[in-house]
Amino acid sequence: INRDSDLTMCYVFHMNDITRRKTIELAARRREQMYKMLLRTSPDAIILVDENGDIIMTNDQAEKLTARSREDLLGTRLLDIIASEGTETAEDVRARIDQAGIVRDIPFYILKGSRKKVPVEASISAIKDGETRIGYLAVIKDITQRRKAEEERQKLEKELLTIVINRLSKREIELLSHVYAGYNWPKKKRDIGKVMNVLPSTLDQFVYRIKKKMQITDLDTIVRIASIHFKWDQQDRKNR
């Protein structure tokens, strides 16, 4: 600039290379988009609570699991929408989390709507800023279908136990007890035959009839079911 004439003679530009800053900003935006996508597409409910236990963040699955909107959940105490499944209280769980940093597969019920209880498992970790705990992150899995499958399995085993009681002969049950005791079948067939004082071919007939009566082809499964009824594991502990 010519100060005498107030005429602009030239311009001076100062330029800085901001490629690195732009790269960092782009990477940060991509990470943020990825986190949002993970929250949105997660098959499990994700809930973030502050130090006071108030919900400050949820994902779509949390809304479905609780049948409540995100706006309704935010600010709600997590303890107000869960119910303990056993004797362990929420404070007991919190103490374990504070000590270990994370506790996995905690069974409890979460309230869906106003009345329905949904069985779930949660993994909860403490969130810290340095040494200061600032909240908790809960990843909650709906185990309704697993519970139903377990109930069906228990029902089937109960029916099979009835078959064990009413249909299997004493000698057939004796054979199963020897297999349970460690005589691997059919590798130890001759040893079992000596103990029971029968021919190996007779044992084959026993096994065939047992599988037919139980309608199960896996002898190990049959042995396990029989052991539940006759409490062979308790007998083993007494003998030891």
mmCIF file of N, CA and C in Angstrom, residues 70-186:
data_model
loop_
_atom_site.group_PDB
_atom_site.id
_atom_site.type_symbol
_atom_site.label_atom_id
_atom_site.label_comp_id
_atom_site.label_asym_id
_atom_site.label_seq_id
_atom_site.Cartn_x
_atom_site.Cartn_y
_atom_site.Cartn_z
ATOM 1 N N ARG A 70 -37.641 -42.539 23.031
ATOM 2 C CA ARG A 70 -36.367 -42.031 23.532
ATOM 3 C C ARG A 70 -36.591 -40.830 24.451
ATOM 4 N N GLU A 71 -37.527 -39.968 24.077
ATOM 5 C CA GLU A 71 -37.817 -38.786 24.893
ATOM 6 C C GLU A 71 -38.327 -39.184 26.270
ATOM 7 N N ASP A 72 -39.082 -40.269 26.314
ATOM 8 C CA ASP A 72 -39.619 -40.744 27.582
ATOM 9 C C ASP A 72 -38.530 -41.377 28.441
ATOM 10 N N LEU A 73 -37.587 -42.061 27.787
ATOM 11 C CA LEU A 73 -36.521 -42.739 28.522
ATOM 12 C C LEU A 73 -35.497 -41.760 29.085
ATOM 13 N N LEU A 74 -35.171 -40.727 28.328
ATOM 14 C CA LEU A 74 -34.144 -39.785 28.764
ATOM 15 C C LEU A 74 -34.571 -39.109 30.064
ATOM 16 N N GLY A 75 -33.685 -39.150 31.038
ATOM 17 C CA GLY A 75 -33.986 -38.564 32.340
ATOM 18 C C GLY A 75 -34.607 -39.543 33.312
ATOM 19 N N THR A 76 -35.065 -40.718 32.797
ATOM 20 C CA THR A 76 -35.630 -41.747 33.669
ATOM 21 C C THR A 76 -34.504 -42.493 34.375
ATOM 22 N N ARG A 77 -34.712 -42.857 35.628
ATOM 23 C CA ARG A 77 -33.709 -43.653 36.331
ATOM 24 C C ARG A 77 -33.747 -45.083 35.805
ATOM 25 N N LEU A 78 -32.568 -45.637 35.537
ATOM 26 C CA LEU A 78 -32.485 -47.004 35.026
ATOM 27 C C LEU A 78 -33.136 -47.977 35.998
ATOM 28 N N LEU A 79 -32.987 -47.725 37.304
ATOM 29 C CA LEU A 79 -33.556 -48.626 38.304
ATOM 30 C C LEU A 79 -35.077 -48.660 38.263
ATOM 31 N N ASP A 80 -35.680 -47.645 37.653
ATOM 32 C CA ASP A 80 -37.143 -47.593 37.574
ATOM 33 C C ASP A 80 -37.701 -48.490 36.471
ATOM 34 N N ILE A 81 -36.846 -48.962 35.570
ATOM 35 C CA ILE A 81 -37.344 -49.804 34.476
ATOM 36 C C ILE A 81 -36.756 -51.206 34.503
ATOM 37 N N ILE A 82 -36.035 -51.565 35.584
ATOM 38 C CA ILE A 82 -35.509 -52.915 35.707
ATOM 39 C C ILE A 82 -35.956 -53.526 37.019
ATOM 40 N N ALA A 83 -35.972 -54.847 37.055
ATOM 41 C CA ALA A 83 -36.341 -55.582 38.268
ATOM 42 C C ALA A 83 -35.351 -56.720 38.447
ATOM 43 N N SER A 84 -34.899 -56.906 39.663
ATOM 44 C CA SER A 84 -33.928 -57.954 39.953
ATOM 45 C C SER A 84 -34.558 -59.323 39.758
ATOM 46 N N GLU A 85 -33.744 -60.276 39.262
ATOM 47 C CA GLU A 85 -34.243 -61.630 39.045
ATOM 48 C C GLU A 85 -33.958 -62.514 40.250
ATOM 49 N N GLY A 86 -32.863 -62.243 40.957
ATOM 50 C CA GLY A 86 -32.503 -63.071 42.107
ATOM 51 C C GLY A 86 -32.469 -62.263 43.381
ATOM 52 N N THR A 87 -31.584 -62.659 44.287
ATOM 53 C CA THR A 87 -31.478 -61.975 45.575
ATOM 54 C C THR A 87 -30.541 -60.783 45.510
ATOM 55 N N GLU A 88 -29.730 -60.699 44.448
ATOM 56 C CA GLU A 88 -28.777 -59.603 44.333
ATOM 57 C C GLU A 88 -29.501 -58.310 43.973
ATOM 58 N N THR A 89 -29.253 -57.265 44.747
ATOM 59 C CA THR A 89 -29.888 -55.983 44.503
ATOM 60 C C THR A 89 -29.102 -55.162 43.497
ATOM 61 N N ALA A 90 -29.727 -54.083 43.024
ATOM 62 C CA ALA A 90 -29.049 -53.199 42.079
ATOM 63 C C ALA A 90 -27.795 -52.593 42.697
ATOM 64 N N GLU A 91 -27.858 -52.303 44.001
ATOM 65 C CA GLU A 91 -26.687 -51.744 44.683
ATOM 66 C C GLU A 91 -25.562 -52.763 44.764
ATOM 67 N N ASP A 92 -25.915 -54.047 44.913
ATOM 68 C CA ASP A 92 -24.897 -55.105 44.913
ATOM 69 C C ASP A 92 -24.192 -55.154 43.566
ATOM 70 N N VAL A 93 -24.988 -55.068 42.495
ATOM 71 C CA VAL A 93 -24.419 -55.083 41.145
ATOM 72 C C VAL A 93 -23.517 -53.880 40.932
ATOM 73 N N ARG A 94 -23.977 -52.723 41.393
ATOM 74 C CA ARG A 94 -23.192 -51.496 41.228
ATOM 75 C C ARG A 94 -21.852 -51.614 41.947
ATOM 76 N N ALA A 95 -21.856 -52.196 43.135
ATOM 77 C CA ALA A 95 -20.614 -52.380 43.889
ATOM 78 C C ALA A 95 -19.656 -53.296 43.134
ATOM 79 N N ARG A 96 -20.208 -54.347 42.514
ATOM 80 C CA ARG A 96 -19.351 -55.261 41.729
ATOM 81 C C ARG A 96 -18.760 -54.559 40.520
ATOM 82 N N ILE A 97 -19.562 -53.737 39.861
ATOM 83 C CA ILE A 97 -19.083 -53.003 38.681
ATOM 84 C C ILE A 97 -17.978 -52.029 39.077
ATOM 85 N N ASP A 98 -18.190 -51.311 40.184
ATOM 86 C CA ASP A 98 -17.198 -50.338 40.632
ATOM 87 C C ASP A 98 -15.881 -51.021 40.984
ATOM 88 N N GLN A 99 -15.970 -52.252 41.469
ATOM 89 C CA GLN A 99 -14.768 -52.970 41.855
ATOM 90 C C GLN A 99 -14.055 -53.579 40.648
ATOM 91 N N ALA A 100 -14.835 -54.194 39.745
ATOM 92 C CA ALA A 100 -14.226 -54.908 38.613
ATOM 93 C C ALA A 100 -14.132 -54.064 37.348
ATOM 94 N N GLY A 101 -14.906 -52.983 37.261
ATOM 95 C CA GLY A 101 -14.912 -52.173 36.043
ATOM 96 C C GLY A 101 -15.991 -52.581 35.076
ATOM 97 N N ILE A 102 -16.276 -53.882 35.016
ATOM 98 C CA ILE A 102 -17.327 -54.392 34.133
ATOM 99 C C ILE A 102 -17.851 -55.704 34.695
ATOM 100 N N VAL A 103 -19.148 -55.900 34.582
ATOM 101 C CA VAL A 103 -19.781 -57.158 34.977
ATOM 102 C C VAL A 103 -20.619 -57.630 33.797
ATOM 103 N N ARG A 104 -20.437 -58.885 33.399
ATOM 104 C CA ARG A 104 -21.099 -59.401 32.201
ATOM 105 C C ARG A 104 -22.255 -60.345 32.556
ATOM 106 N N ASP A 105 -23.217 -60.390 31.632
ATOM 107 C CA ASP A 105 -24.322 -61.359 31.671
ATOM 108 C C ASP A 105 -25.054 -61.367 33.015
ATOM 109 N N ILE A 106 -25.484 -60.184 33.444
ATOM 110 C CA ILE A 106 -26.273 -60.072 34.673
ATOM 111 C C ILE A 106 -27.735 -60.365 34.318
ATOM 112 N N PRO A 107 -28.365 -61.369 34.939
ATOM 113 C CA PRO A 107 -29.774 -61.652 34.625
ATOM 114 C C PRO A 107 -30.716 -60.750 35.411
ATOM 115 N N PHE A 108 -31.673 -60.158 34.742
ATOM 116 C CA PHE A 108 -32.729 -59.422 35.409
ATOM 117 C C PHE A 108 -33.882 -59.222 34.437
ATOM 118 N N TYR A 109 -34.935 -58.565 34.881
ATOM 119 C CA TYR A 109 -36.082 -58.267 34.032
ATOM 120 C C TYR A 109 -36.104 -56.772 33.733
ATOM 121 N N ILE A 110 -36.508 -56.439 32.516
ATOM 122 C CA ILE A 110 -36.707 -55.040 32.174
ATOM 123 C C ILE A 110 -38.195 -54.830 31.904
ATOM 124 N N LEU A 111 -38.710 -53.718 32.376
ATOM 125 C CA LEU A 111 -40.138 -53.451 32.244
ATOM 126 C C LEU A 111 -40.462 -52.962 30.837
ATOM 127 N N LYS A 112 -41.379 -53.663 30.189
ATOM 128 C CA LYS A 112 -41.826 -53.281 28.858
ATOM 129 C C LYS A 112 -43.226 -52.702 28.979
ATOM 130 N N GLY A 113 -43.348 -51.413 28.721
ATOM 131 C CA GLY A 113 -44.630 -50.761 28.949
ATOM 132 C C GLY A 113 -44.862 -50.593 30.436
ATOM 133 N N SER A 114 -46.088 -50.789 30.867
ATOM 134 C CA SER A 114 -46.419 -50.563 32.275
ATOM 135 C C SER A 114 -46.425 -51.827 33.118
ATOM 136 N N ARG A 115 -46.574 -53.013 32.469
ATOM 137 C CA ARG A 115 -46.726 -54.232 33.258
ATOM 138 C C ARG A 115 -45.786 -55.369 32.858
ATOM 139 N N LYS A 116 -45.581 -55.572 31.584
ATOM 140 C CA LYS A 116 -44.862 -56.753 31.120
ATOM 141 C C LYS A 116 -43.400 -56.723 31.533
ATOM 142 N N LYS A 117 -42.902 -57.878 31.998
ATOM 143 C CA LYS A 117 -41.497 -58.032 32.335
ATOM 144 C C LYS A 117 -40.810 -58.911 31.292
ATOM 145 N N VAL A 118 -39.703 -58.435 30.748
ATOM 146 C CA VAL A 118 -38.963 -59.168 29.731
ATOM 147 C C VAL A 118 -37.645 -59.657 30.337
ATOM 148 N N PRO A 119 -37.357 -60.978 30.258
ATOM 149 C CA PRO A 119 -36.082 -61.465 30.791
ATOM 150 C C PRO A 119 -34.922 -61.012 29.907
ATOM 151 N N VAL A 120 -33.885 -60.477 30.533
ATOM 152 C CA VAL A 120 -32.734 -59.965 29.782
ATOM 153 C C VAL A 120 -31.450 -60.325 30.504
ATOM 154 N N GLU A 121 -30.340 -60.193 29.776
ATOM 155 C CA GLU A 121 -29.001 -60.262 30.351
ATOM 156 C C GLU A 121 -28.289 -58.971 29.989
ATOM 157 N N ALA A 122 -27.570 -58.419 30.947
ATOM 158 C CA ALA A 122 -26.898 -57.139 30.705
ATOM 159 C C ALA A 122 -25.424 -57.233 31.053
ATOM 160 N N SER A 123 -24.623 -56.584 30.233
ATOM 161 C CA SER A 123 -23.217 -56.366 30.554
ATOM 162 C C SER A 123 -23.073 -54.867 30.810
ATOM 163 N N ILE A 124 -22.617 -54.525 32.011
ATOM 164 C CA ILE A 124 -22.549 -53.128 32.426
ATOM 165 C C ILE A 124 -21.125 -52.770 32.803
ATOM 166 N N SER A 125 -20.641 -51.672 32.256
ATOM 167 C CA SER A 125 -19.283 -51.227 32.553
ATOM 168 C C SER A 125 -19.304 -49.794 33.071
ATOM 169 N N ALA A 126 -18.346 -49.491 33.940
ATOM 170 C CA ALA A 126 -18.218 -48.137 34.482
ATOM 171 C C ALA A 126 -17.456 -47.272 33.484
ATOM 172 N N ILE A 127 -17.894 -46.045 33.323
ATOM 173 C CA ILE A 127 -17.228 -45.089 32.441
ATOM 174 C C ILE A 127 -16.492 -44.088 33.321
ATOM 175 N N LYS A 128 -15.194 -43.919 33.057
ATOM 176 C CA LYS A 128 -14.374 -43.058 33.900
ATOM 177 C C LYS A 128 -13.693 -41.974 33.083
ATOM 178 N N ASP A 129 -13.523 -40.836 33.719
ATOM 179 C CA ASP A 129 -12.707 -39.748 33.184
ATOM 180 C C ASP A 129 -11.490 -39.666 34.095
ATOM 181 N N GLY A 130 -10.432 -40.346 33.672
ATOM 182 C CA GLY A 130 -9.290 -40.498 34.560
ATOM 183 C C GLY A 130 -9.640 -41.470 35.668
ATOM 184 N N GLU A 131 -9.590 -41.016 36.897
ATOM 185 C CA GLU A 131 -9.954 -41.846 38.040
ATOM 186 C C GLU A 131 -11.378 -41.600 38.505
ATOM 187 N N THR A 132 -12.044 -40.638 37.876
ATOM 188 C CA THR A 132 -13.397 -40.277 38.308
ATOM 189 C C THR A 132 -14.449 -41.016 37.491
ATOM 190 N N ARG A 133 -15.354 -41.706 38.162
ATOM 191 C CA ARG A 133 -16.444 -42.397 37.476
ATOM 192 C C ARG A 133 -17.513 -41.379 37.126
ATOM 193 N N ILE A 134 -17.917 -41.378 35.856
ATOM 194 C CA ILE A 134 -18.901 -40.393 35.403
ATOM 195 C C ILE A 134 -20.196 -41.037 34.913
ATOM 196 N N GLY A 135 -20.256 -42.356 34.909
ATOM 197 C CA GLY A 135 -21.483 -43.003 34.463
ATOM 198 C C GLY A 135 -21.282 -44.482 34.201
ATOM 199 N N TYR A 136 -22.299 -45.087 33.573
ATOM 200 C CA TYR A 136 -22.266 -46.514 33.277
ATOM 201 C C TYR A 136 -22.845 -46.760 31.884
ATOM 202 N N LEU A 137 -22.306 -47.764 31.217
ATOM 203 C CA LEU A 137 -22.817 -48.177 29.904
ATOM 204 C C LEU A 137 -23.368 -49.583 30.033
ATOM 205 N N ALA A 138 -24.642 -49.744 29.662
ATOM 206 C CA ALA A 138 -25.305 -51.050 29.756
ATOM 207 C C ALA A 138 -25.665 -51.557 28.366
ATOM 208 N N VAL A 139 -25.227 -52.771 28.051
ATOM 209 C CA VAL A 139 -25.607 -53.448 26.813
ATOM 210 C C VAL A 139 -26.534 -54.589 27.217
ATOM 211 N N ILE A 140 -27.795 -54.507 26.788
ATOM 212 C CA ILE A 140 -28.850 -55.389 27.299
ATOM 213 C C ILE A 140 -29.384 -56.280 26.178
ATOM 214 N N LYS A 141 -29.377 -57.592 26.444
ATOM 215 C CA LYS A 141 -29.818 -58.578 25.442
ATOM 216 C C LYS A 141 -31.139 -59.207 25.887
ATOM 217 N N ASP A 142 -32.104 -59.217 24.980
ATOM 218 C CA ASP A 142 -33.389 -59.861 25.224
ATOM 219 C C ASP A 142 -33.198 -61.379 25.116
ATOM 220 N N ILE A 143 -33.485 -62.122 26.193
ATOM 221 C CA ILE A 143 -33.283 -63.577 26.183
ATOM 222 C C ILE A 143 -34.619 -64.326 26.270
ATOM 223 N N THR A 144 -35.688 -63.681 25.826
ATOM 224 C CA THR A 144 -37.009 -64.304 25.879
ATOM 225 C C THR A 144 -37.037 -65.636 25.136
ATOM 226 N N GLN A 145 -36.518 -65.650 23.905
ATOM 227 C CA GLN A 145 -36.537 -66.875 23.105
ATOM 228 C C GLN A 145 -35.658 -67.954 23.720
ATOM 229 N N ARG A 146 -34.523 -67.538 24.278
ATOM 230 C CA ARG A 146 -33.644 -68.511 24.928
ATOM 231 C C ARG A 146 -34.332 -69.140 26.130
ATOM 232 N N ARG A 147 -35.054 -68.319 26.890
ATOM 233 C CA ARG A 147 -35.783 -68.837 28.051
ATOM 234 C C ARG A 147 -36.863 -69.822 27.616
ATOM 235 N N LYS A 148 -37.567 -69.481 26.529
ATOM 236 C CA LYS A 148 -38.608 -70.383 26.039
ATOM 237 C C LYS A 148 -37.999 -71.717 25.613
ATOM 238 N N ALA A 149 -36.849 -71.643 24.922
ATOM 239 C CA ALA A 149 -36.182 -72.872 24.484
ATOM 240 C C ALA A 149 -35.727 -73.696 25.687
ATOM 241 N N GLU A 150 -35.245 -73.018 26.725
ATOM 242 C CA GLU A 150 -34.808 -73.712 27.935
ATOM 243 C C GLU A 150 -35.993 -74.362 28.639
ATOM 244 N N GLU A 151 -37.122 -73.676 28.676
ATOM 245 C CA GLU A 151 -38.317 -74.243 29.289
ATOM 246 C C GLU A 151 -38.801 -75.466 28.517
ATOM 247 N N GLU A 152 -38.732 -75.389 27.169
ATOM 248 C CA GLU A 152 -39.127 -76.531 26.343
ATOM 249 C C GLU A 152 -38.181 -77.702 26.578
ATOM 250 N N ARG A 153 -36.882 -77.392 26.714
ATOM 251 C CA ARG A 153 -35.903 -78.457 26.962
ATOM 252 C C ARG A 153 -36.166 -79.131 28.307
ATOM 253 N N GLN A 154 -36.452 -78.330 29.323
ATOM 254 C CA GLN A 154 -36.731 -78.886 30.638
ATOM 255 C C GLN A 154 -38.007 -79.725 30.626
ATOM 256 N N LYS A 155 -38.999 -79.263 29.860
ATOM 257 C CA LYS A 155 -40.239 -80.017 29.745
ATOM 258 C C LYS A 155 -39.983 -81.366 29.080
ATOM 259 N N LEU A 156 -39.171 -81.356 28.011
ATOM 260 C CA LEU A 156 -38.841 -82.597 27.316
ATOM 261 C C LEU A 156 -38.069 -83.542 28.228
ATOM 262 N N GLU A 157 -37.106 -83.000 28.973
ATOM 263 C CA GLU A 157 -36.322 -83.844 29.865
ATOM 264 C C GLU A 157 -37.211 -84.450 30.952
ATOM 265 N N LYS A 158 -38.194 -83.681 31.419
ATOM 266 C CA LYS A 158 -39.111 -84.205 32.429
ATOM 267 C C LYS A 158 -39.912 -85.373 31.866
ATOM 268 N N GLU A 159 -40.344 -85.237 30.607
ATOM 269 C CA GLU A 159 -41.082 -86.323 29.960
ATOM 270 C C GLU A 159 -40.186 -87.549 29.787
ATOM 271 N N LEU A 160 -38.915 -87.287 29.431
ATOM 272 C CA LEU A 160 -37.979 -88.402 29.239
ATOM 273 C C LEU A 160 -37.645 -89.075 30.566
ATOM 274 N N LEU A 161 -37.616 -88.291 31.640
ATOM 275 C CA LEU A 161 -37.382 -88.872 32.959
ATOM 276 C C LEU A 161 -38.500 -89.846 33.316
ATOM 277 N N THR A 162 -39.706 -89.503 32.921
ATOM 278 C CA THR A 162 -40.842 -90.394 33.161
ATOM 279 C C THR A 162 -40.643 -91.715 32.429
ATOM 280 N N ILE A 163 -40.096 -91.595 31.211
ATOM 281 C CA ILE A 163 -39.820 -92.813 30.437
ATOM 282 C C ILE A 163 -38.760 -93.651 31.144
ATOM 283 N N VAL A 164 -37.739 -92.982 31.682
ATOM 284 C CA VAL A 164 -36.684 -93.703 32.406
ATOM 285 C C VAL A 164 -37.290 -94.501 33.546
ATOM 286 N N ILE A 165 -38.218 -93.864 34.274
ATOM 287 C CA ILE A 165 -38.818 -94.502 35.444
ATOM 288 C C ILE A 165 -39.709 -95.675 35.043
ATOM 289 N N ASN A 166 -40.505 -95.482 34.006
ATOM 290 C CA ASN A 166 -41.561 -96.447 33.698
ATOM 291 C C ASN A 166 -41.194 -97.511 32.665
ATOM 292 N N ARG A 167 -40.216 -97.247 31.822
ATOM 293 C CA ARG A 167 -39.988 -98.161 30.698
ATOM 294 C C ARG A 167 -38.674 -98.928 30.752
ATOM 295 N N LEU A 168 -37.638 -98.335 31.299
ATOM 296 C CA LEU A 168 -36.341 -99.014 31.285
ATOM 297 C C LEU A 168 -36.271 -100.074 32.372
ATOM 298 N N SER A 169 -35.669 -101.215 32.031
ATOM 299 C CA SER A 169 -35.510 -102.288 33.011
ATOM 300 C C SER A 169 -34.351 -101.957 33.958
ATOM 301 N N LYS A 170 -34.277 -102.695 35.053
ATOM 302 C CA LYS A 170 -33.203 -102.480 36.027
ATOM 303 C C LYS A 170 -31.838 -102.721 35.395
ATOM 304 N N ARG A 171 -31.750 -103.723 34.524
ATOM 305 C CA ARG A 171 -30.466 -104.039 33.888
ATOM 306 C C ARG A 171 -30.069 -102.951 32.895
ATOM 307 N N GLU A 172 -31.060 -102.391 32.216
ATOM 308 C CA GLU A 172 -30.770 -101.298 31.286
ATOM 309 C C GLU A 172 -30.294 -100.053 32.043
ATOM 310 N N ILE A 173 -30.931 -99.780 33.175
ATOM 311 C CA ILE A 173 -30.510 -98.651 34.000
ATOM 312 C C ILE A 173 -29.112 -98.902 34.575
ATOM 313 N N GLU A 174 -28.834 -100.151 34.941
ATOM 314 C CA GLU A 174 -27.504 -100.503 35.441
ATOM 315 C C GLU A 174 -26.445 -100.237 34.385
ATOM 316 N N LEU A 175 -26.751 -100.583 33.140
ATOM 317 C CA LEU A 175 -25.820 -100.319 32.042
ATOM 318 C C LEU A 175 -25.533 -98.815 31.934
ATOM 319 N N LEU A 176 -26.590 -98.001 31.997
ATOM 320 C CA LEU A 176 -26.416 -96.551 31.905
ATOM 321 C C LEU A 176 -25.567 -96.015 33.060
ATOM 322 N N SER A 177 -25.749 -96.594 34.242
ATOM 323 C CA SER A 177 -24.979 -96.136 35.397
ATOM 324 C C SER A 177 -23.497 -96.426 35.225
ATOM 325 N N HIS A 178 -23.167 -97.561 34.607
ATOM 326 C CA HIS A 178 -21.759 -97.902 34.358
ATOM 327 C C HIS A 178 -21.151 -96.963 33.317
ATOM 328 N N VAL A 179 -21.928 -96.623 32.286
ATOM 329 C CA VAL A 179 -21.437 -95.667 31.285
ATOM 330 C C VAL A 179 -21.203 -94.311 31.950
ATOM 331 N N TYR A 180 -22.122 -93.925 32.834
ATOM 332 C CA TYR A 180 -21.967 -92.649 33.548
ATOM 333 C C TYR A 180 -20.717 -92.673 34.433
ATOM 334 N N ALA A 181 -20.410 -93.832 35.006
ATOM 335 C CA ALA A 181 -19.271 -93.961 35.916
ATOM 336 C C ALA A 181 -17.927 -93.872 35.197
ATOM 337 N N GLY A 182 -17.956 -93.893 33.864
ATOM 338 C CA GLY A 182 -16.704 -93.711 33.137
ATOM 339 C C GLY A 182 -16.348 -94.823 32.163
ATOM 340 N N TYR A 183 -17.205 -95.817 32.062
ATOM 341 C CA TYR A 183 -16.965 -96.875 31.088
ATOM 342 C C TYR A 183 -17.424 -96.388 29.711
ATOM 343 N N ASN A 184 -16.508 -95.860 28.943
ATOM 344 C CA ASN A 184 -16.839 -95.282 27.640
ATOM 345 C C ASN A 184 -17.461 -96.330 26.724
ATOM 346 N N TRP A 185 -18.601 -95.955 26.128
ATOM 347 C CA TRP A 185 -19.322 -96.897 25.239
ATOM 348 C C TRP A 185 -19.080 -96.513 23.787
ATOM 349 N N PRO A 186 -18.784 -97.479 22.891
ATOM 350 C CA PRO A 186 -18.696 -98.938 23.116
ATOM 351 C C PRO A 186 -17.272 -99.424 23.394
#
